[in-house]
Coordinates of C-alpha atoms and ligand atoms in Angstrom, one line a residue:
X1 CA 21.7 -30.8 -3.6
X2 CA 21.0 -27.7 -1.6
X3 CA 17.6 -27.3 0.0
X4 CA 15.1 -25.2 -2.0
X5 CA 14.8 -21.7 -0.1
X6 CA 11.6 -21.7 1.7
X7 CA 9.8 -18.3 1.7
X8 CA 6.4 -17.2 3.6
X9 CA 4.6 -14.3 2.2
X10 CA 1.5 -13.1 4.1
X11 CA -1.5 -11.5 3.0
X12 CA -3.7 -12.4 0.2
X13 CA -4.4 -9.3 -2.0
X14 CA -3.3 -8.6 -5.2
X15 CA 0.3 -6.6 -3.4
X16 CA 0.7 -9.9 -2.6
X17 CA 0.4 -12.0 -5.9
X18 CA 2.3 -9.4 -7.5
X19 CA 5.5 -9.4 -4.8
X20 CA 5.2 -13.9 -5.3
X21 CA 4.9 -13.2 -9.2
X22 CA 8.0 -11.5 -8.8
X23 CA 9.7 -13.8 -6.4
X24 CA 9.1 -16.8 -8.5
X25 CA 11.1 -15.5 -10.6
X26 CA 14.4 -15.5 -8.9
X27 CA 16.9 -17.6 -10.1
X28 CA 16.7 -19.2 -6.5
X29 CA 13.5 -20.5 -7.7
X30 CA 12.2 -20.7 -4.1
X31 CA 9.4 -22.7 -2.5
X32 CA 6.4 -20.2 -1.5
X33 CA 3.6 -20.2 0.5
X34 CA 1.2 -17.6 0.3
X35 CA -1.0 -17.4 4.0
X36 CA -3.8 -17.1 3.5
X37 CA -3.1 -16.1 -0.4
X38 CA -5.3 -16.3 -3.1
X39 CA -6.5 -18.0 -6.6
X40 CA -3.9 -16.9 -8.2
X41 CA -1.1 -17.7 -5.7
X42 CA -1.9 -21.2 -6.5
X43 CA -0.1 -21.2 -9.5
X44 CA 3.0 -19.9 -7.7
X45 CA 3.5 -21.9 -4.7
X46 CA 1.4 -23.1 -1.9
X47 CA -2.1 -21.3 0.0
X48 CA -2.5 -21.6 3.8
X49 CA -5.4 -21.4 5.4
X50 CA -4.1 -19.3 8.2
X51 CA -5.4 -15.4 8.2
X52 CA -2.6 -13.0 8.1
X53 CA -3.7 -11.6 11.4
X54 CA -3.6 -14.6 12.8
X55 CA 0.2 -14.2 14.1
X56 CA 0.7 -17.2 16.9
X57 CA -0.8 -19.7 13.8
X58 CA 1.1 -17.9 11.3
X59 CA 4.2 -18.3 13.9
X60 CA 3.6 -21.5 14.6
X61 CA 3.2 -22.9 10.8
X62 CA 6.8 -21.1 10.2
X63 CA 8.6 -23.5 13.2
X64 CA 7.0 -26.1 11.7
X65 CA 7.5 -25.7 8.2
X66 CA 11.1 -24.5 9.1
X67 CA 11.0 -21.3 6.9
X68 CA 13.6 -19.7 5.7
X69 CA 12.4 -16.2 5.2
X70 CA 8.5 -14.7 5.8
X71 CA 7.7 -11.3 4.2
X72 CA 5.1 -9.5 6.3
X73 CA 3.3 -7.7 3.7
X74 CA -0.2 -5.9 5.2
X75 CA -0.4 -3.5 8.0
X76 CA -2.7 -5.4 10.7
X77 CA 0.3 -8.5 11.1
X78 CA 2.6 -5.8 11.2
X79 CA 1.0 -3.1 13.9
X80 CA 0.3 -6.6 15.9
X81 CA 3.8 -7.2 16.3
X82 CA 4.3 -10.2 14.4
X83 CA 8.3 -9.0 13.1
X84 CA 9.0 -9.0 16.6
X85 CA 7.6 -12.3 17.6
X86 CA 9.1 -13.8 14.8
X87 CA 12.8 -12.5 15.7
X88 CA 12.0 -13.3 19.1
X89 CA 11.4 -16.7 17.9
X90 CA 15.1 -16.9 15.9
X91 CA 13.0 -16.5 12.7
X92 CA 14.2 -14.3 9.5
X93 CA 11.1 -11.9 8.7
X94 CA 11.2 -8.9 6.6
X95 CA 9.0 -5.6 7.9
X96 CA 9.4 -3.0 10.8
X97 CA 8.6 -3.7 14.2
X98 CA 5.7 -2.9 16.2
X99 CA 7.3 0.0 17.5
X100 CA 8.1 1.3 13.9
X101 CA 4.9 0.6 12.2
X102 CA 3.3 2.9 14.6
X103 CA 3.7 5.2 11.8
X104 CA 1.2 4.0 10.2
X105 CA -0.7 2.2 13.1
X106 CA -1.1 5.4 14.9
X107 CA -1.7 8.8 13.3
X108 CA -1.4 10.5 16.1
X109 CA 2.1 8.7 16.8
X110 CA 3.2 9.7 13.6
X111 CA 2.1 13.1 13.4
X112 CA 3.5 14.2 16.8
X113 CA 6.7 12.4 15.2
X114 CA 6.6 14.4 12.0
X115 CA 6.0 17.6 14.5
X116 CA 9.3 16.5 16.6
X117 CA 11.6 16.2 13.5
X118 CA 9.9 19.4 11.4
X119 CA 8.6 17.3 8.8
X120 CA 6.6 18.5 6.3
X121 CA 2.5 17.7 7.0
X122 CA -0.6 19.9 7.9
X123 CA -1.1 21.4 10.9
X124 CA -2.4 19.4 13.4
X125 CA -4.0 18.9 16.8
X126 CA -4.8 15.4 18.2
X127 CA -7.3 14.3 21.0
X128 CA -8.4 11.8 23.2
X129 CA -11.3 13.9 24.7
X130 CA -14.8 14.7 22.9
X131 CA -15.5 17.4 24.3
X132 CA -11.9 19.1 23.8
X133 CA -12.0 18.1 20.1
X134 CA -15.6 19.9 19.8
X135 CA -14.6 23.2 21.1
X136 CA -11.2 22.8 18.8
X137 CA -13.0 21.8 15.8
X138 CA -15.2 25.5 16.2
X139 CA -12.1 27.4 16.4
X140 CA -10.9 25.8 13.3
X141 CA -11.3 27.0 9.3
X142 CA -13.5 24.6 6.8
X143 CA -12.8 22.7 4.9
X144 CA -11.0 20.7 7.5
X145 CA -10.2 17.2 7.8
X146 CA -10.6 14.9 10.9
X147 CA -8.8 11.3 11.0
X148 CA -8.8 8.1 13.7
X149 CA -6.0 7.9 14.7
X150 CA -5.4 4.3 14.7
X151 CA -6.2 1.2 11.4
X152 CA -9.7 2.1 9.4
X153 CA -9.4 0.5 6.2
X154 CA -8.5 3.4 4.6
X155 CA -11.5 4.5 5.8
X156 CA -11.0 6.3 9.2
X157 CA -10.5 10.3 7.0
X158 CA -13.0 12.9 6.6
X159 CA -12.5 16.1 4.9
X160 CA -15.7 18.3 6.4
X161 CA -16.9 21.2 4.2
X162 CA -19.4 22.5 7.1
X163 CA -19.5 22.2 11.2
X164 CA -22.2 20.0 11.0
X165 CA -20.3 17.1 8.8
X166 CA -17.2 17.5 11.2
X167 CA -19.5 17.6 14.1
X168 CA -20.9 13.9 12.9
X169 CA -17.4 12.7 12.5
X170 CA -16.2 13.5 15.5
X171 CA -18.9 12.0 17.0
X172 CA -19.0 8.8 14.9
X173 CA -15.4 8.1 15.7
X174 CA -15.2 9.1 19.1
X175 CA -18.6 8.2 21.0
X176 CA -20.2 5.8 18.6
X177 CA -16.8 4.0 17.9
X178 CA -18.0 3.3 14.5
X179 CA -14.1 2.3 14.0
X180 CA -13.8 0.4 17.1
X181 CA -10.7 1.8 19.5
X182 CA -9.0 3.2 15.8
X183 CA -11.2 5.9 17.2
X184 CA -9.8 6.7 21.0
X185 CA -7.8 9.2 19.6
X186 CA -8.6 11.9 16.5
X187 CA -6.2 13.8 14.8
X188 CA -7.7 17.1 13.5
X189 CA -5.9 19.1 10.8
X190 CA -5.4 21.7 8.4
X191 CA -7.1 20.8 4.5
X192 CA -4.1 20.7 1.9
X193 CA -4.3 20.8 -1.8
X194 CA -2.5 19.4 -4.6
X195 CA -1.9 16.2 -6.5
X196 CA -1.4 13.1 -4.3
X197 CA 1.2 10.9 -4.5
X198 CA 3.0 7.5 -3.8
X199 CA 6.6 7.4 -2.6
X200 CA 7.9 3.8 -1.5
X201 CA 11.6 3.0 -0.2
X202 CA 13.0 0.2 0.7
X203 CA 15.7 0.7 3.8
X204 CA 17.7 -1.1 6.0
X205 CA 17.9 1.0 8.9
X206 CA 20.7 2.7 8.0
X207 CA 20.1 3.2 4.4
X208 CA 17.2 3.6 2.0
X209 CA 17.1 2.7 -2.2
X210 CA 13.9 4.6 -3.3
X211 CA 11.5 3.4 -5.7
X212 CA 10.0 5.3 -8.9
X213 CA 7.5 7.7 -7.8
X214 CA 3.3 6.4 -8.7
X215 CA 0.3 7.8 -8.3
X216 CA -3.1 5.8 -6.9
X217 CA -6.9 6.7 -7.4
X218 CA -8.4 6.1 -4.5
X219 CA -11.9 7.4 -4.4
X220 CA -14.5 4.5 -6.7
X221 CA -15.8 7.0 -9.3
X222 CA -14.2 8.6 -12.3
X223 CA -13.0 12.3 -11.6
X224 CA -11.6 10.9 -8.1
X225 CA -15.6 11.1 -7.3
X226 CA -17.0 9.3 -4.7
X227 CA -16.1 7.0 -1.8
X228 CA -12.6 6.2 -0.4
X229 CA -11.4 2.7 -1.5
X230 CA -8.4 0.3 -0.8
X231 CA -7.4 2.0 -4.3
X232 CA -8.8 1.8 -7.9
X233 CA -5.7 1.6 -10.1
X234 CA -2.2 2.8 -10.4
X235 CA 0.9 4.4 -12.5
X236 CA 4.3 4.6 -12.4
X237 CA 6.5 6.7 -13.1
X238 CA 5.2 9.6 -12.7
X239 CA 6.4 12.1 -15.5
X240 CA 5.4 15.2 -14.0
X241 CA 8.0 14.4 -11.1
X242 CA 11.2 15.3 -11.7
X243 CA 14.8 14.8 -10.3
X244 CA 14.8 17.9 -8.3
X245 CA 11.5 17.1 -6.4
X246 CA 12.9 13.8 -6.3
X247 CA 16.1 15.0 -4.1
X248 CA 13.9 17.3 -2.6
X249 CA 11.6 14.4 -1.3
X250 CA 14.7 12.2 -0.6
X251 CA 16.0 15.5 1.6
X252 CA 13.0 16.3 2.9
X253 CA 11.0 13.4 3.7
X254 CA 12.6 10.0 3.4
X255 CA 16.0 11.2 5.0
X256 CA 15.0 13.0 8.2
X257 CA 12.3 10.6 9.1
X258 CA 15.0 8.0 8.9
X259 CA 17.0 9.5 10.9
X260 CA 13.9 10.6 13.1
X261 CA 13.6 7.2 14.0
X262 CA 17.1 6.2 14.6
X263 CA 17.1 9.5 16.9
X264 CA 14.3 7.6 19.0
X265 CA 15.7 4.2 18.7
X266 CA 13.1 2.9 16.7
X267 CA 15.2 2.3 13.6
X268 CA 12.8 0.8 10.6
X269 CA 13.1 -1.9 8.4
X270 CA 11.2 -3.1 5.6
X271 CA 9.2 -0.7 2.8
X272 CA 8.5 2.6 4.3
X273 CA 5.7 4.8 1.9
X274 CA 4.8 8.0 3.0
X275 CA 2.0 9.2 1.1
X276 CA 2.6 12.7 -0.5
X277 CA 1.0 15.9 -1.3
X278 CA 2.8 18.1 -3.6
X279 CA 1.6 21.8 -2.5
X280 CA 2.5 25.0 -3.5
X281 CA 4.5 25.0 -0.2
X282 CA 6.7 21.8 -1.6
X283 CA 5.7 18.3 -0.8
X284 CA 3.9 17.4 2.7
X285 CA 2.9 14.1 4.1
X286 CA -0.4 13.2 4.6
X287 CA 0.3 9.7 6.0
X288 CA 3.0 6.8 6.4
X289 CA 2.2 3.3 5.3
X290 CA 4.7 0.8 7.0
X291 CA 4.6 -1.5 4.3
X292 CA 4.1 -2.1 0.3
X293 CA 1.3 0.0 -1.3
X294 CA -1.7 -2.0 -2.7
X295 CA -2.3 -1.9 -6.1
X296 CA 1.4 0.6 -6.0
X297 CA 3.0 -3.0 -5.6
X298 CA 1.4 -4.4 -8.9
X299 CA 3.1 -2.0 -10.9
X300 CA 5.9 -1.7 -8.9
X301 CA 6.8 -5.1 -9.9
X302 CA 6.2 -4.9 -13.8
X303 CA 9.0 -2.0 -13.3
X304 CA 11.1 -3.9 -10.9
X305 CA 14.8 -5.6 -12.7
X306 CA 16.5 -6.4 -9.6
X307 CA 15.7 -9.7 -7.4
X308 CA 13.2 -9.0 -4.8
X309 CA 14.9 -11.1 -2.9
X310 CA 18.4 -9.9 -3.0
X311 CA 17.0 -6.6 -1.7
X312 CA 14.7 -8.0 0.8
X313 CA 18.4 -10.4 2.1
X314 CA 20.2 -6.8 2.0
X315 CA 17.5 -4.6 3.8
X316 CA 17.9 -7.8 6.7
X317 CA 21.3 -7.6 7.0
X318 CA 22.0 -4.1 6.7
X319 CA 23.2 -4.5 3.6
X320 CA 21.2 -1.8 1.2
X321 CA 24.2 0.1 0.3
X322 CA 25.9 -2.5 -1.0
X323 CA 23.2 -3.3 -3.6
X324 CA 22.6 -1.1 -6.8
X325 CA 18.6 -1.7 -7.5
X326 CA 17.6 -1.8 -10.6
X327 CA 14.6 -0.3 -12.5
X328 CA 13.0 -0.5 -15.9
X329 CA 12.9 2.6 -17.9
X330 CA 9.7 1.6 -18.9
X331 CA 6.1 2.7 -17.7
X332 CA 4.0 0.6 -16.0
X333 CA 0.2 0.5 -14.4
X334 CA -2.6 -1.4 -13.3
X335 CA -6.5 -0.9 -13.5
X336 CA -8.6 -2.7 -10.7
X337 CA -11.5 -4.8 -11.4
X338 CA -13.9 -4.4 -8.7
X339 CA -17.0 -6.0 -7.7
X340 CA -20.4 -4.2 -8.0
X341 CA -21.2 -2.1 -4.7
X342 CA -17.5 -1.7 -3.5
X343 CA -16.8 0.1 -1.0
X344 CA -20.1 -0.8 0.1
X345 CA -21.7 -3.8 0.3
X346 CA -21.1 -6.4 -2.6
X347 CA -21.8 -9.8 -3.2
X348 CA -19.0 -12.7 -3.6
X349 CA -19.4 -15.7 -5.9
X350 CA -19.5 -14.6 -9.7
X351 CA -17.4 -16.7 -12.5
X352 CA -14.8 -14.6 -13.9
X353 CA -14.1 -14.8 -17.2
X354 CA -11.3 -14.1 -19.8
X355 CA -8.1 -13.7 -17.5
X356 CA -6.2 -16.4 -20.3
X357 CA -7.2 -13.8 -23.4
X358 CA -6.4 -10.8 -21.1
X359 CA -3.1 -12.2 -20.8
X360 CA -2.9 -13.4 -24.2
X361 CA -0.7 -10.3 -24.7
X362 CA 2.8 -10.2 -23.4
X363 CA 2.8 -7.2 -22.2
X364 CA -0.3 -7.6 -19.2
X365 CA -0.4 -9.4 -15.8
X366 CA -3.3 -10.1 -14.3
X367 CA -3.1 -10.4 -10.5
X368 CA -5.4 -11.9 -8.5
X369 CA -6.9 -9.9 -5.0
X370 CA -11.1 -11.3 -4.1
X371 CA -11.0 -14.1 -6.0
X372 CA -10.9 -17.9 -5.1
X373 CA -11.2 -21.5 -6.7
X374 CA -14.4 -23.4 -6.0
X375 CA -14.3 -26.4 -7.5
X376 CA -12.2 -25.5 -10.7
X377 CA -14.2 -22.5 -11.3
X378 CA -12.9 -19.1 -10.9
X379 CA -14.9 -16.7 -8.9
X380 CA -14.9 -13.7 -6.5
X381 CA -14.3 -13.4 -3.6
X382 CA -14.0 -9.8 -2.5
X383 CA -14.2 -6.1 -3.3
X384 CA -11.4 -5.3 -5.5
X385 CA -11.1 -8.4 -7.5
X386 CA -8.3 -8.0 -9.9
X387 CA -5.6 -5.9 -10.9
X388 CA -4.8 -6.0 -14.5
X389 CA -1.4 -4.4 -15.1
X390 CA 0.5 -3.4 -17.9
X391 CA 4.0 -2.3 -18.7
X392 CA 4.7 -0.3 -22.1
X393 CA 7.6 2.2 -23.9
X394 CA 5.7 5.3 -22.0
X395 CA 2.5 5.4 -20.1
X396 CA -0.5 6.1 -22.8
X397 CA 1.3 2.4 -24.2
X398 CA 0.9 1.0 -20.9
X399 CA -2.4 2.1 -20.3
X400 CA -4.0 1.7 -23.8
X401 CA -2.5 -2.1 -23.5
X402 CA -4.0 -2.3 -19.9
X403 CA -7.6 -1.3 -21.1
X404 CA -7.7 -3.3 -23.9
X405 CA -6.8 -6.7 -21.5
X406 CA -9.6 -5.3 -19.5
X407 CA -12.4 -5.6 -22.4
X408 CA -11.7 -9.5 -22.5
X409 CA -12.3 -9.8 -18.6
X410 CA -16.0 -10.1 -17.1
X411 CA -18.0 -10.9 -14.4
X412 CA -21.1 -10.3 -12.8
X413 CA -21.0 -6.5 -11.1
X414 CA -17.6 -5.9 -12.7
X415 CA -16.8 -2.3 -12.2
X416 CA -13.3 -0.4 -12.6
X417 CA -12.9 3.5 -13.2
X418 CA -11.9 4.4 -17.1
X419 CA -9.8 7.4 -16.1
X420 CA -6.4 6.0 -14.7
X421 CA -3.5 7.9 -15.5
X422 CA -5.9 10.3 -17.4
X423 CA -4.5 13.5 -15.3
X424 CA -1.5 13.0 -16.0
X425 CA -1.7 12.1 -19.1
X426 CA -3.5 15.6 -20.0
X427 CA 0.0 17.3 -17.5
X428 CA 1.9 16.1 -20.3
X429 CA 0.7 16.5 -23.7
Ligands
AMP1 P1 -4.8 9.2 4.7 O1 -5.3 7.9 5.0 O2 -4.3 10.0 5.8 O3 -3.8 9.3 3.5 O4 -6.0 10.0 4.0 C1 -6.8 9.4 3.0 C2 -7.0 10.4 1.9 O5 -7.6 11.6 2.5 C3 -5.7 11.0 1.3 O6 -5.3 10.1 0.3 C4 -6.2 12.3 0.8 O7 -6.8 12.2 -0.4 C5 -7.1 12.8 1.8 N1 -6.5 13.6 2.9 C6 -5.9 13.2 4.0 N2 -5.3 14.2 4.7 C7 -5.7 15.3 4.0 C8 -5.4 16.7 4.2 N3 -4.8 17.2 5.3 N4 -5.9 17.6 3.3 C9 -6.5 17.2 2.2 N5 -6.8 15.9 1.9 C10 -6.4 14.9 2.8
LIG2 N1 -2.6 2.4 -2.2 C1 -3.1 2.7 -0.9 C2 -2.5 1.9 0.1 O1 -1.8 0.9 -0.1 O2 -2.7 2.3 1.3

């Protein structure tokens, strides 16, 4: 008998319970370890205790363990290089390079690269001098948004309605570090408007399959009120996107900055997102991720029919255009459970109850993000906690079924915002 297929998938948020989920179920019926993973990854293979930062001990376990395939799912393993240690190492690992996930590692990287190849995105400037970015900033129109350039949690963007606010961020970022060296360098450009969305594509290199289009809500409050977070709940599709903006953002965005990169050698391989804004000039980019979106992936993979696998074996071996993926016509989402105080400060540690009854219905997933196992007792263990997901015949089914599987979930502090997929929603009725 053949050797089970050994996988490695790293991370431990709820992206990542969602992508094993889905993995589990292929019919090579692999062998998974999840590093550092999660209390629900339990139930699907095995949890490391290695940080997914950690890429020498994350290298190290692979040899060891003699791995067939590792999926480097969040940004910081990714901008640290760990695909290219890996392949250096005769390893198979699915994700871009250091080089490539500069697009997301560095904004300033990506938006001089979205300037070279005429991309769509706001105007821009980018600095690595205070005092240069100061007298720049009081040229410049308000409301006006200022970014560090390099990994802030999602946190790192400011959109300044006064002098004073932009002054501050400036400041914060590039005296007072308050993001470390993400700061050295600012990018400082033009406000857009519109509705923000997702856009995720798997590609080879050479070729790209794109996904259905979702939408996120990122800030915590209802009415997209509030502070920036990792991301409070998503949708997919989106029925206010149609097949021409579709092309249009296949032509416009996914295709050039393929070739963009190819042009500068720097080919990319792995899930490439560009996040969107659809303004009354057409669609612009207001950032890359080099990676799955989190909690995008959750319902990504309630929609997903394909094997995970078999795409992530053809994006490897250049292989994408061989493979016809395949999507559910269904709609899909997922409403995040959060602790009480996120994005501030929050405390860890409270029983969770009611994932069984929540998933009593077959319809709803629950994946697991902040939570652990503590002696056979569910609790949390970090700001967004879970992500309950739902898949139904169009998307008020797929919500309504998500929000009832949320009233049998609780826990001390649980908060979650009641409005996902609510603007859309009102787009089309
Ligand atoms: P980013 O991490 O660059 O996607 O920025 C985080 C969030 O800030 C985005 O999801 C937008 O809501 C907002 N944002 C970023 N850039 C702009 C911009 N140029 N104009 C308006 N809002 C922006
Ligand atoms: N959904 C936001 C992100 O993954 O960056």
């Amino acid at each position: 008998m053949q050797n089970k297929q050994k996988n490695l998938i790293i991370g431990g948020g709820g992206r990542e319970h969602a992508i094993g989920w889905k993995i589990a179920q292929s019919p090579r019926k692999p062998l998974i370890y999840f590093a550092p993973g999660n209390a629900g990854t339990i139930e699907l293979g095995i949890n490391v205790d290695i940080k997914a930062n950690d890429i020498n001990g994350l290298l190290e376990f692979a040899k060891k363990e003699k791995i067939d395939l590792t999926l480097a799912i969040p940004d910081d393993p990714l901008a640290l290089g760990i695909v290219d240690l890996f392949k250096e190492n005769g390893l198979r690992i699915f994700g871009p390079t250091k080089s490539a996930a500069q697009l997301e590692s560095s904004k300033a990287y990506a938006k001089n690269f979205m300037a070279k190849y005429g991309l769509p995105t706001a105007k821009f400037m980018t600095f690595t001098d205070y005092d240069t970015a100061k007298i720049y900033l009081s040229m410049q129109r308000l409301p006006i948004v200022i970014k560090a350039s390099g990994l802030a949690l999602g946190k790192g963007v400011f959109i300044c309605n006064s002098k004073e606010e932009a002054e501050l961020a400036l400041e914060n970022m590039m005296l007072k570090k308050v993001f470390g060296e993400a700061g050295n360098e600012v990018v400082i450009e033009e406000f857009l408007t519109g509705p923000e969305i997702s856009t995720h594509a798997f590609t080879d290199g050479e070729n790209y399959s794109f996904f259905p289009t979702a939408q996120d809500h990122k800030r915590i409050g209802e009415d997209d009120i509030g502070e920036n977070t990792g991301g409070m709940g998503t949708i997919a599709p989106l029925p206010f996107v149609d097949e021409n903006l579709i092309q249009k953002i296949k032509n416009e965005v996914v295709m050039p900055t393929m070739a963009g990169m190819n042009e500068d050698g720097n080919s990319f391989e792995g899930v490439i997102y560009p996040g969107l804004m659809l303004t009354e000039d057409g669609p612009k980019i207001l950032e890359y991720n080099a990676r799955f979106g989190d909690p995008e992936t959750q319902t990504y993979m309630r929609l997903l029919d394909s094997d995970l696998l078999d795409i992530i074996d053809a994006c490897i071996d250049k292989k994408l255009s061989n493979l016809e993926i395949k999507w559910s016509n269904k709609s899909a989402c997922t409403i995040v459970l959060a602790s009480g105080g996120y994005p501030a400060n929050y405390e860890k540690g409270k029983e969770i109850f009611g994932i069984h009854e929540a998933e009593s219905n077959k319809n709803v997933k629950v994946f697991h993000a902040g939570t652990i196992m503590k002696e056979g007792i569910l609790m949390t263990n970090g700001g967004r906690v879970l992500g309950v997901s739902a898949i139904g015949e169009n998307l008020q089914q797929a919500l309504d079924t998500a929000y009832e599987a949320v009233t049998k979930i609780s826990f001390d502090g649980m908060q979650y915002r009641r409005d996902i997929g609510k603007k859309t929603l009102s787009l089309i009725k």
